[in-house]
Tab-separated table of C-alpha atoms in Angstrom:
chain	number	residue	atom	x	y	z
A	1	UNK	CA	-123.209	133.651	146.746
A	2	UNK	CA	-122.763	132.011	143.277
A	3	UNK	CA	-119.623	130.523	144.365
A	4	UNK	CA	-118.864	129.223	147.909
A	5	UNK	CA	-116.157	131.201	149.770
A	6	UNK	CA	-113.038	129.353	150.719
A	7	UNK	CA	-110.901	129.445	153.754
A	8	UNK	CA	-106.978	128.469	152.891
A	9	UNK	CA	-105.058	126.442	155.760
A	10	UNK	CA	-101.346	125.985	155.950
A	11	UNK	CA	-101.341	123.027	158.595
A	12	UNK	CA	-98.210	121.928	160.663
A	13	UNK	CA	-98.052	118.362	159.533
A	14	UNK	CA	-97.522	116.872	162.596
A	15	UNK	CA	-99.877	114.414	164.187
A	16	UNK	CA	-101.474	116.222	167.050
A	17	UNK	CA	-101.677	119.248	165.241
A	18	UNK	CA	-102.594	118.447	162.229
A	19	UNK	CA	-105.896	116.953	164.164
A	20	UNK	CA	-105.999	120.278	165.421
A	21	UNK	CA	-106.493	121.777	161.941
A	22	UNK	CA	-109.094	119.067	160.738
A	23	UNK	CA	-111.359	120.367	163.930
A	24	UNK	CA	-110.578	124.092	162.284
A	25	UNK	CA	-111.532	122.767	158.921
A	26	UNK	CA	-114.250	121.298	160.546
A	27	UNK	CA	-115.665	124.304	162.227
A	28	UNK	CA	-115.302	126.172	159.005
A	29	UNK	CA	-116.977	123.951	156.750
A	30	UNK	CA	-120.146	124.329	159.449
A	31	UNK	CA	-119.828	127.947	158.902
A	32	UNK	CA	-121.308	127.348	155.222
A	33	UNK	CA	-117.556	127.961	153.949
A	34	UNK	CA	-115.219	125.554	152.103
A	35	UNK	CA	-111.453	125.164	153.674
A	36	UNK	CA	-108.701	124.344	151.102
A	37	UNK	CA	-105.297	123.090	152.930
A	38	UNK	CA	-102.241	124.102	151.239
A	39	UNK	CA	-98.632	123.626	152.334
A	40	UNK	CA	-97.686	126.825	150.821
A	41	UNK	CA	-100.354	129.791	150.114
A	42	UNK	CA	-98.924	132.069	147.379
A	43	UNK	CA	-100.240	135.507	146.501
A	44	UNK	CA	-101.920	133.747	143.347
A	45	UNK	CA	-103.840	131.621	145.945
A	46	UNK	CA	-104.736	135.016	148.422
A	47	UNK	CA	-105.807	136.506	144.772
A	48	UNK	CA	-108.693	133.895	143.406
A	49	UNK	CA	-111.433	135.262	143.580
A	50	UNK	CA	-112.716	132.621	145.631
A	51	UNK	CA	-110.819	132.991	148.345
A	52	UNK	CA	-112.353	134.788	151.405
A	53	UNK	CA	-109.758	134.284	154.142
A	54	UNK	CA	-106.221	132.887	155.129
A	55	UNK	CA	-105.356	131.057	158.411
A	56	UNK	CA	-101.591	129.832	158.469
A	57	UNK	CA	-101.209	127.216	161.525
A	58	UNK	CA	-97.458	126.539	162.387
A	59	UNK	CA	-94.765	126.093	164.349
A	60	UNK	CA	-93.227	129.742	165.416
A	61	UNK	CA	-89.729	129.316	163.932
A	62	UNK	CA	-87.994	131.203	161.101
A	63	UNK	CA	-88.254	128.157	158.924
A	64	UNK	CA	-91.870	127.137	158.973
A	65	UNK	CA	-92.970	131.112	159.087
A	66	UNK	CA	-90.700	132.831	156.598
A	67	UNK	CA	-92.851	131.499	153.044
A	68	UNK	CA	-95.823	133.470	154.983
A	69	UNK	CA	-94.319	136.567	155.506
A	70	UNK	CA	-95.020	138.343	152.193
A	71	UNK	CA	-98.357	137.005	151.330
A	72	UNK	CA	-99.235	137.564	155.340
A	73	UNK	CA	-98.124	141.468	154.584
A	74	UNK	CA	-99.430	141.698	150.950
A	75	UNK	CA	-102.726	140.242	151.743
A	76	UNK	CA	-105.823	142.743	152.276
A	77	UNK	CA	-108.310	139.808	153.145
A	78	UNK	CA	-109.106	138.303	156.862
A	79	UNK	CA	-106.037	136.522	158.091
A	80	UNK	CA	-104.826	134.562	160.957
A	81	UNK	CA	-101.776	133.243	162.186
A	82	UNK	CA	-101.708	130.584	164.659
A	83	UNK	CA	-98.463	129.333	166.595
A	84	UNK	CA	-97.230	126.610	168.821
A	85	UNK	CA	-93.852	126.363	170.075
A	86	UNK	CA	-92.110	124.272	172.751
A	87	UNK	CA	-89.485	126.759	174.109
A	88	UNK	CA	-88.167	130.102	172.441
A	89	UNK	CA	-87.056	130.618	169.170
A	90	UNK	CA	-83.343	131.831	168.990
A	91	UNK	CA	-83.416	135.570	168.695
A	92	UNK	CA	-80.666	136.281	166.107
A	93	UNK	CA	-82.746	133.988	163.906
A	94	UNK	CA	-85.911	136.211	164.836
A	95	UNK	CA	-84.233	139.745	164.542
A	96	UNK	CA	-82.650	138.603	161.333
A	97	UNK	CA	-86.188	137.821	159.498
A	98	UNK	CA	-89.316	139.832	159.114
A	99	UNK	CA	-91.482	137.519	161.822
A	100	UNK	CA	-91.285	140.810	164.076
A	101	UNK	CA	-93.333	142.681	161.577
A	102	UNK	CA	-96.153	140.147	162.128
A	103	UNK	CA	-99.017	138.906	164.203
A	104	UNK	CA	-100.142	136.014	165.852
A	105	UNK	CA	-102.529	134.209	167.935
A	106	UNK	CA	-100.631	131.897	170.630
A	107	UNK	CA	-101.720	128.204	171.139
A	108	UNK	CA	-101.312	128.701	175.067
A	109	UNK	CA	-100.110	131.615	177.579
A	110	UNK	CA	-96.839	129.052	177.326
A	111	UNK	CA	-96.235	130.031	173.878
A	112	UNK	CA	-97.286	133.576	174.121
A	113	UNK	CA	-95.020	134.408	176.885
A	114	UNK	CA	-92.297	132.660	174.576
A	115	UNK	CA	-92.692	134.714	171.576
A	116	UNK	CA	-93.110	137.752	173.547
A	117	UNK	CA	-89.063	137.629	174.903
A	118	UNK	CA	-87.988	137.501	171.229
A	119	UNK	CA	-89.922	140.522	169.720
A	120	UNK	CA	-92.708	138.927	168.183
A	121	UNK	CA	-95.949	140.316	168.271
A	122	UNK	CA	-99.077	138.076	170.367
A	123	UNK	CA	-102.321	139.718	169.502
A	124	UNK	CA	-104.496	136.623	171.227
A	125	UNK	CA	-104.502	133.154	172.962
A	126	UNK	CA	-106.721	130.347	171.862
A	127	UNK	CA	-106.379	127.518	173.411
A	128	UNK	CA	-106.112	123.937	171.850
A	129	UNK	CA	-109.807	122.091	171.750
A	130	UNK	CA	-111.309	118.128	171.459
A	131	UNK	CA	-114.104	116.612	169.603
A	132	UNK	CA	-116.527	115.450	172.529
A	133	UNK	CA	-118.412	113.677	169.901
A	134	UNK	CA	-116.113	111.787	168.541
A	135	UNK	CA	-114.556	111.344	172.277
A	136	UNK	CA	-117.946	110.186	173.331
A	137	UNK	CA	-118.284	107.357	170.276
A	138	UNK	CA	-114.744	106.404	171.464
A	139	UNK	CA	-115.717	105.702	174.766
A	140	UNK	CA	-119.188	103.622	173.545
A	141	UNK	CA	-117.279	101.520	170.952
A	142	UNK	CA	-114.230	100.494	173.059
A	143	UNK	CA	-115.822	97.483	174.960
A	144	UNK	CA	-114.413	94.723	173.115
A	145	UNK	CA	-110.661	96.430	173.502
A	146	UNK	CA	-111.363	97.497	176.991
A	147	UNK	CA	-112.362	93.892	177.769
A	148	UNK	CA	-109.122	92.447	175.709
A	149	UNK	CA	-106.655	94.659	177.932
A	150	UNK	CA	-108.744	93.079	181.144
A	151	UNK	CA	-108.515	89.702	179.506
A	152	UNK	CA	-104.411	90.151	178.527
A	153	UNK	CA	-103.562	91.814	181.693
A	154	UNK	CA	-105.966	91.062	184.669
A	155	UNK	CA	-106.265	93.057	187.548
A	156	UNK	CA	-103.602	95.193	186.918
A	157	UNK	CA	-103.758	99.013	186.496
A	158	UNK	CA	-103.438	100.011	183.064
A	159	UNK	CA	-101.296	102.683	182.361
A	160	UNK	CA	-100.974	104.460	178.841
A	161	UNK	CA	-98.293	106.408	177.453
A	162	UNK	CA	-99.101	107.775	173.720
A	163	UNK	CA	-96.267	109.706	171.956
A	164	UNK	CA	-92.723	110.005	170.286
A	165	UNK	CA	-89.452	108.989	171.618
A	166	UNK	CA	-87.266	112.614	171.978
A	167	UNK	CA	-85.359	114.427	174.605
A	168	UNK	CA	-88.520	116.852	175.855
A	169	UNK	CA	-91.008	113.844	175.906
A	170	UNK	CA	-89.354	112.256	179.182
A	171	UNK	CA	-88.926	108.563	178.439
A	172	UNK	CA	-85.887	107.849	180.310
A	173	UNK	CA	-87.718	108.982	183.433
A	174	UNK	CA	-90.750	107.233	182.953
A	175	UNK	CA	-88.635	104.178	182.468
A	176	UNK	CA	-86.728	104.874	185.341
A	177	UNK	CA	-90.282	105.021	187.300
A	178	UNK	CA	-91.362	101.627	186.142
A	179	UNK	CA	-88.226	100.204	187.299
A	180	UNK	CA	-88.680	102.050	190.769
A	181	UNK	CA	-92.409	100.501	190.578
A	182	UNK	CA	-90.839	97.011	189.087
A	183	UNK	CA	-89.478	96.829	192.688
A	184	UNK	CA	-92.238	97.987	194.820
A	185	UNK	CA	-95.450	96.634	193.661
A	186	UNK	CA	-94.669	94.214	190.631
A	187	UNK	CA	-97.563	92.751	190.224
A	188	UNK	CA	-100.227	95.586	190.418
A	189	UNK	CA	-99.478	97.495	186.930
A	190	UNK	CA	-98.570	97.801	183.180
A	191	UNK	CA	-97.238	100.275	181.373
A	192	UNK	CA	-98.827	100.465	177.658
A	193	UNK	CA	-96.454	102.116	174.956
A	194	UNK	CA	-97.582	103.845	172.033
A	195	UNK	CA	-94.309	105.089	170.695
A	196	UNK	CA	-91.711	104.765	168.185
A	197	UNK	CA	-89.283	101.515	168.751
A	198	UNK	CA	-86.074	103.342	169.535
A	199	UNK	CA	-87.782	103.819	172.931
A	200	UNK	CA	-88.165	99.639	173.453
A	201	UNK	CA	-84.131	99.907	174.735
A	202	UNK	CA	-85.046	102.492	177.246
A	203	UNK	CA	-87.738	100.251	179.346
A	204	UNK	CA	-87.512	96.897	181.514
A	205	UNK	CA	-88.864	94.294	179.829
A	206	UNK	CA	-91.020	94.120	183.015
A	207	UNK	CA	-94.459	95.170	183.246
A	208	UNK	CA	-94.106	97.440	179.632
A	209	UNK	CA	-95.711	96.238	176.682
A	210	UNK	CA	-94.808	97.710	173.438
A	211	UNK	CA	-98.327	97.963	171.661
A	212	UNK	CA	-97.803	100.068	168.342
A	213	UNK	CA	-95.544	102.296	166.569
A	214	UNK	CA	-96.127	105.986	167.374
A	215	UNK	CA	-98.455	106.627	164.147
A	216	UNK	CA	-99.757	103.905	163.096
A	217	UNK	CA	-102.721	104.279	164.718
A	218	UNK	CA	-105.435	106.314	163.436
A	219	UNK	CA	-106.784	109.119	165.737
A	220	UNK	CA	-109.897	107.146	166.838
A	221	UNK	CA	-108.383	104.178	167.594
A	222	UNK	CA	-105.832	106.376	169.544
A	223	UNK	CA	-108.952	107.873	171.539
A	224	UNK	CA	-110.425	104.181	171.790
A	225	UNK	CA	-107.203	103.037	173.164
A	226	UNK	CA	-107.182	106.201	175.601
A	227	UNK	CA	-110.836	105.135	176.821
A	228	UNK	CA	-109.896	101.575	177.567
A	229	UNK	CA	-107.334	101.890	180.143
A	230	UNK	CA	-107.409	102.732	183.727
A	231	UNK	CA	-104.642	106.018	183.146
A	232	UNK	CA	-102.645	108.516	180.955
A	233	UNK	CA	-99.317	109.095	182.242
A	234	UNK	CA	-97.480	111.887	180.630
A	235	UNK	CA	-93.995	112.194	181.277
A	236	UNK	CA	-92.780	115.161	179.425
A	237	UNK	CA	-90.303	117.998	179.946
A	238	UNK	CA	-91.692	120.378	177.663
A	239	UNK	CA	-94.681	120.845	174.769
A	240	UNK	CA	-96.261	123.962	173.310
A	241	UNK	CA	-100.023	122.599	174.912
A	242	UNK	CA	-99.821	119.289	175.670
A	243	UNK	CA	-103.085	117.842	174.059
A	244	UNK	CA	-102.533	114.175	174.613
A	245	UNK	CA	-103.426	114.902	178.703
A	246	UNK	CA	-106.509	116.546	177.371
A	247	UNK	CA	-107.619	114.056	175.455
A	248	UNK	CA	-107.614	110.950	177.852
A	249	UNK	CA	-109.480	113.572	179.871
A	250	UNK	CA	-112.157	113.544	177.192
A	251	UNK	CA	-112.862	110.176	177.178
A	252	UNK	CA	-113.295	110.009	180.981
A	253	UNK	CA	-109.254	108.804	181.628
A	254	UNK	CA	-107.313	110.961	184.331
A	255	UNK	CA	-103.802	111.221	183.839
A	256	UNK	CA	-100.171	111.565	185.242
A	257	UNK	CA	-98.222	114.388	184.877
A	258	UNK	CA	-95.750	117.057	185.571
A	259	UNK	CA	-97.694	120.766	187.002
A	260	UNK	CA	-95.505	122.557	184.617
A	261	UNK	CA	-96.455	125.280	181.758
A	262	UNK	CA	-98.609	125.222	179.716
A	263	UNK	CA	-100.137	122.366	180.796
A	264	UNK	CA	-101.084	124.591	184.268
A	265	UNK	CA	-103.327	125.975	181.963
A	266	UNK	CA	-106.046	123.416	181.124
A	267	UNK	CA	-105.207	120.646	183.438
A	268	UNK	CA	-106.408	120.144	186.848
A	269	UNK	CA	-105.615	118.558	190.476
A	270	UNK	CA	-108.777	117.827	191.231
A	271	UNK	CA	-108.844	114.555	189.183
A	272	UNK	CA	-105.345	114.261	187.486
A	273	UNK	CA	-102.496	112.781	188.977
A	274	UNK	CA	-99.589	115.940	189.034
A	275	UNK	CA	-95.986	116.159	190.442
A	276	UNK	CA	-93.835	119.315	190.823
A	277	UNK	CA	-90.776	119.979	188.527
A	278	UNK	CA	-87.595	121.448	190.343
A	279	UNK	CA	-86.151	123.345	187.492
A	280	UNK	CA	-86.801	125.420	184.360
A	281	UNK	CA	-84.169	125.068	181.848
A	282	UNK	CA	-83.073	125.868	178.142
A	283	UNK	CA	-81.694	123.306	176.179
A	284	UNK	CA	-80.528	124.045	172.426
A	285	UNK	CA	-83.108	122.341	170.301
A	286	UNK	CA	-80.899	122.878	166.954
A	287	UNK	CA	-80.286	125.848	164.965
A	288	UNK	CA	-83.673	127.123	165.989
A	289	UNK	CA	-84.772	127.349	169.098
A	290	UNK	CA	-84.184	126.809	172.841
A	291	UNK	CA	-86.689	124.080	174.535
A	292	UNK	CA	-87.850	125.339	178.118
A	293	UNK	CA	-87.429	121.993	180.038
A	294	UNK	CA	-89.179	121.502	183.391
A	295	UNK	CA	-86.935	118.752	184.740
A	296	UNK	CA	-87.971	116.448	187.784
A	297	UNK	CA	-86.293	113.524	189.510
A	298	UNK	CA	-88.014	109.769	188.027
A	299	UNK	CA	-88.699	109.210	191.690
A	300	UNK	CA	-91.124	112.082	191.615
A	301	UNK	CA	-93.463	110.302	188.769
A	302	UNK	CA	-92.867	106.692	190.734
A	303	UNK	CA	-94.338	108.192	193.448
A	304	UNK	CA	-97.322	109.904	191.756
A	305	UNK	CA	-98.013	106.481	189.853
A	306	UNK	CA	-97.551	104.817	192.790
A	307	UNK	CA	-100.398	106.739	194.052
A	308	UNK	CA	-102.224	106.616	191.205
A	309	UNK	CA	-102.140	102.473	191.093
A	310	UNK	CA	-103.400	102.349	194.612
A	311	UNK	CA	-106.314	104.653	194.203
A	312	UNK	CA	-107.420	103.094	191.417
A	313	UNK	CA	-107.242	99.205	193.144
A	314	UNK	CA	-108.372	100.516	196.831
A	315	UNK	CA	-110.628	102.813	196.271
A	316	UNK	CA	-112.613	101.712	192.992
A	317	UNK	CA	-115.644	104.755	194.287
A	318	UNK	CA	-112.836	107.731	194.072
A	319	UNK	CA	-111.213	106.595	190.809
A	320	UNK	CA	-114.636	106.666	189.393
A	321	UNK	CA	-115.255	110.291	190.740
A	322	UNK	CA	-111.845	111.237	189.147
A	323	UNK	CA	-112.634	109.618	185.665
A	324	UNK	CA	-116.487	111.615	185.477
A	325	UNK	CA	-114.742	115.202	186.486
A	326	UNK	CA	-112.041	114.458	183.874
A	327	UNK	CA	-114.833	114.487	181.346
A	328	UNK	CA	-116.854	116.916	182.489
A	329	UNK	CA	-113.771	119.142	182.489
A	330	UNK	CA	-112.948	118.317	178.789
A	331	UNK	CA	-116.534	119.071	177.944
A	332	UNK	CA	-115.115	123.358	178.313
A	333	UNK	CA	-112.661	122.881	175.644
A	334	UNK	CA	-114.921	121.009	172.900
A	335	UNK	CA	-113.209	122.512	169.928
A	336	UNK	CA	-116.628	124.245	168.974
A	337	UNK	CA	-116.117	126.963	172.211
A	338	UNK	CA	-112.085	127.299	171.560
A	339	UNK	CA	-112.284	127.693	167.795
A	340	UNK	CA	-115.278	129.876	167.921
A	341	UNK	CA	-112.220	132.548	168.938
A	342	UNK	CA	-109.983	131.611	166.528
A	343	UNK	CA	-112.450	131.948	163.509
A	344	UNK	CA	-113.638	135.885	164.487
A	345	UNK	CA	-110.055	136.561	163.881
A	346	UNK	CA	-110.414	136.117	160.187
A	347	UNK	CA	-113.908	137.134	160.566
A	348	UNK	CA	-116.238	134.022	160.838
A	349	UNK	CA	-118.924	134.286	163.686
A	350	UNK	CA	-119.541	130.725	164.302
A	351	UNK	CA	-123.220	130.135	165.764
């Protein structure tokens, strides 16, 4: 070829998934192709001569889809769409647009199933994927932060949470946990926060150190961070994936969570810490869409962290056994097997 062939991306810029599209980007550039990321693709961009194929990678609501629905049906090169969504879009809103007429590849069964009670067409599911490399230089550079945490905060177990402060993320019941804990075993635990600081009025000012803003911190340091505590716990009431989970599991941390959808999906009992939910849920997220909550009493995720401190201090031989599964399990969704899938839809065989 006298002139490489490019790939356009339209990324959700959002922090998890917008990592999501740099592994895409990734995988395409080792394809021998060059990836462009454009907010919006117009049908000058489909028409350049070097353009070879178009992958649009957003959230499935009117608003974020509705620029892509003529150059989606007006384009006669390989394209892609590829959705997340947390609950189900509003179906006036669908029926009223042309997002029917297309197709789309779902980020999890979760989403699919979603999408597929409004009208809108699921042609495939790929799966959300991790960079075991990088995961892996995470986990051999984070000695001098895994030794500061042991330093600042002893013998305690060290318990992460990494994410924003809204109503699906569950922060009011994890800080109703730590104050159930606070009571019960004071001394044996801290919960680390990585979140934005409207959530510091929500916690005890026991045991719950606010560490950074939700952001702030660049990916790796996020994985380094992941790989030099003793858990994950991940409180939420609803997500699209739920990557975060996935990640501590690729840096050899097991973590806390509800056994809700779609998380059911790549998660496992064998070496992270689950509770039940005891109700699905719509709540009106806006205009736009209806969040599927999976709601659970705080006492549920007290008791599963409770359980999850004492393994961890009592049984040092077990906690170990749960850390090397968690990575050997995150090994089956390096982002070079999940994307592989992706990337025949707009017809690149990756080898």
């Amino acid at each position: 070829m006298s002139e490489k062939q490019k790939v356009l991306v339209s990324p959700l810029l959002a922090v998890s998934t917008l990592n999501q599209a740099n592994l895409i980007k990734k995988l395409i550039l080792s394809s021998g192709y060059d990836c462009e990321f454009k907010s919006t693709i117009t049908i000058h961009d489909i028409n350049r001569k070097d353009t070879y194929a178009v992958l649009w990678f957003q959230l499935a609501l009117v608003e974020f889809l509705n620029d892509a629905v003529f150059p989606y049906i007006y384009c006669n090169k390989p394209k892609a769409i590829y959705v997340t969504i947390e609950g189900i879009p509003k179906k006036p809103n669908v029926i009223a647009s042309n997002l029917p007429r297309l197709e789309y590849i779902a980020n999890s069964e979760f989403t699919a199933n979603c999408l597929k009670m409004v009208g809108m067409k699921v042609i495939d599911v790929v799966h959300h994927g991790v960079d075991m490399d990088l995961a892996n230089k995470a986990v051999q550079s984070c000695s001098l932060l895994r030794q500061k945490l042991m330093n600042q905060f002893k013998d305690r177990c060290k318990i992460l949470y990494v994410g924003r402060n809204d109503p699906r993320k569950g922060l009011p019941k994890l800080a109703k946990a730590v104050g159930i804990l606070n009571d019960t075993r004071p001394d044996d635990f801290v919960l680390i926060l990585v979140t934005e600081e409207s959530a510091k009025n929500l916690f005890p000012k026991k045991n719950v150190v606010f560490y950074a803003p939700f952001g702030s911190l660049d990916y790796f340091k996020v994985l380094q961070l992941m790989a030099s505590v003793d858990y994950l716990v991940f409180p939420t009431l609803c997500e699209g994936f739920g990557l975060p989970v996935l990640e501590a599991n690729s840096v050899g941390t097991p973590a806390i969570h509800t056994w809700c959808p779609p998380l059911t999906e790549f998660s496992s009992k064998e070496f992270n810490f689950v509770y039940d939910y005891v109700e699905e849920k719509t709540v009106s997220a806006g205009a736009s869409q209806w969040w599927l909550f999976h709601d659970y009493p705080p006492e549920f995720l007290a008791e599963m962290m409770d359980y999850a401190i004492d393994v961890f201090k009592n049984d040092k031989k077990q906690y170990a056994e749960y850390c090397m599964k968690a990575l050997e399990h995150a090994e089956k969704w390096d982002y070079r097997k999940v994307y592989r899938r992706l990337l025949k839809h707009i017809n690149i065989e990756v080898s």
